[in-house]
Amino acid sequence: MLSRVANRVYWLARYMERAEDMAKLANVYANLMLDMPKGTDIVWYNLITIMDAEESFAELYDDRSETSVMSYLISDERNPCSLFCSLAFARENARTTRDMLPSEAWEVVNELYLLAKKEKEHIGTRTKRYQFLTQIIRGGQRLEGMLVSGLSRNSTYNFLQIGRLLERADTTTRILDAGSLLLRSSKLKGTEGIVWMNLLKAMNAYQMYRQAVRRKVASADVIDFLLKDAMFPRAVAYCAESIAILAGRLPNCAPVAEKAKAVNCLLEGFTAKQADVKDIHDFMDKTQIALYEIDAAVADAWFNAAIG
């Protein structure tokens, strides 16, 4: 498989996962704000903090309103990490690798891009935005199911899955960081269960969490579950272990597998019950850096020949 093709397939998966995760997060955050008691200080700008986008956002917007935050994260073409740009990048990568994928995969990606292009200027109301984002989520899930059931377990599949899992793990750490930071506010005391229940739903994790942890929703339990659970597909440990296995099916895999295993070694040394908010934030930063090192190892092992 040519390195430039592998690179495009990998980033197709990352961009599609990014768009779907952004849609889920925006929808669930809107529900969270409705569920919280009056007087709490949850604001839309927290989503900008989750994405580490404060500086970029400040360059483009003068206020921190719901309209500005949603525009920046969903439709703004000046933000390369917006949902619309993610779909545009995914579409281009899918277009240039059509012969490597089931024909229906291109159709789904193209349909989602055209939908976003049509609707991105009409998401001012929460109802319309919810409907639009729900369509994006369902389209992403449809694509994932199509690729899992209709693609041979070859190099294309391996690169798609590595990209998707790496993006998914990164999103999980950001959501956990956001949840712990929200709850440090004195105005949010007594709302721990509401916050974590909504964030679990953002990752389709609520029911699996309740099956694995048979007690009320609590911060430390949620954090440990979404970091360390070896059976749940959005847990960081599961993603890292799966990346190591997938990498092992490809040539020159040792550096990538080593970095993936290093993530799980890092996770083993952390317990949320013994950590305060600062400890959790610092650990999420360390985990995100470790995930970035997997991405760098992937590029060095398989893609840099495309640049040279």
Coordinates of N, CA and C in Angstrom, one line a residue, residues 1-10 96-97 99-100 155-156 159 250-251 298-299 301-307:
M1 N 0.8 -1.2 0.0 CA 0.0 0.0 0.0 C 0.9 1.2 0.0
L2 N 0.7 2.2 -1.0 CA 1.5 3.4 -1.0 C 1.3 4.2 0.2
S3 N 2.4 4.9 0.7 CA 2.3 5.6 1.9 C 1.4 6.8 1.8
R4 N 1.3 7.4 0.6 CA 0.3 8.6 0.5 C -1.1 8.1 0.6
V5 N -1.4 6.9 0.1 CA -2.8 6.4 0.2 C -3.1 6.0 1.6
A6 N -2.1 5.3 2.3 CA -2.3 5.0 3.7 C -2.6 6.2 4.5
N7 N -1.8 7.3 4.2 CA -2.0 8.6 5.0 C -3.4 9.1 4.8
R8 N -3.9 9.1 3.6 CA -5.3 9.6 3.3 C -6.4 8.7 4.0
V9 N -6.2 7.4 4.0 CA -7.1 6.5 4.6 C -7.1 6.8 6.1
Y10 N -6.0 6.9 6.7 CA -5.8 7.2 8.1 C -6.5 8.5 8.5
T96 N -10.1 10.7 -3.0 CA -8.8 10.2 -3.6 C -8.5 8.8 -3.2
T97 N -9.3 8.1 -2.4 CA -9.0 6.7 -2.1 C -10.3 5.9 -2.4
D99 N -11.1 3.9 -4.7 CA -10.9 2.5 -5.2 C -10.4 1.6 -4.1
M100 N -10.1 2.1 -2.9 CA -9.7 1.3 -1.7 C -10.9 1.0 -0.8
S155 N -4.7 -3.9 4.8 CA -4.0 -2.7 5.2 C -4.9 -1.5 5.3
T156 N -5.8 -1.4 4.3 CA -6.8 -0.3 4.4 C -7.6 -0.3 5.7
F159 N -5.3 0.8 8.7 CA -5.1 2.2 8.9 C -6.4 3.0 9.2
L250 N 1.1 -4.7 10.4 CA 1.7 -3.9 9.3 C 3.2 -4.0 9.4
P251 N 3.9 -3.7 8.3 CA 5.4 -3.8 8.4 C 5.9 -2.6 9.2
V298 N 3.3 6.8 13.9 CA 2.5 6.4 12.7 C 3.1 7.1 11.5
A299 N 3.2 8.4 11.6 CA 3.7 9.2 10.5 C 5.2 8.8 10.1
A301 N 6.6 5.9 10.7 CA 6.7 4.5 10.2 C 6.2 4.3 8.8
W302 N 5.1 5.1 8.5 CA 4.4 4.7 7.3 C 4.1 5.8 6.3
F303 N 4.1 7.1 6.8 CA 3.7 8.2 5.9 C 4.7 9.1 5.4
N304 N 5.8 9.3 6.1 CA 6.8 10.3 5.8 C 7.4 10.1 4.4
A305 N 7.4 8.9 3.9 CA 7.9 8.7 2.5 C 7.0 9.4 1.5
A306 N 5.7 9.6 1.9 CA 4.8 10.4 0.9 C 5.2 11.8 0.8
I307 N 5.8 12.4 1.9 CA 6.2 13.8 1.9 C 7.5 14.0 1.2

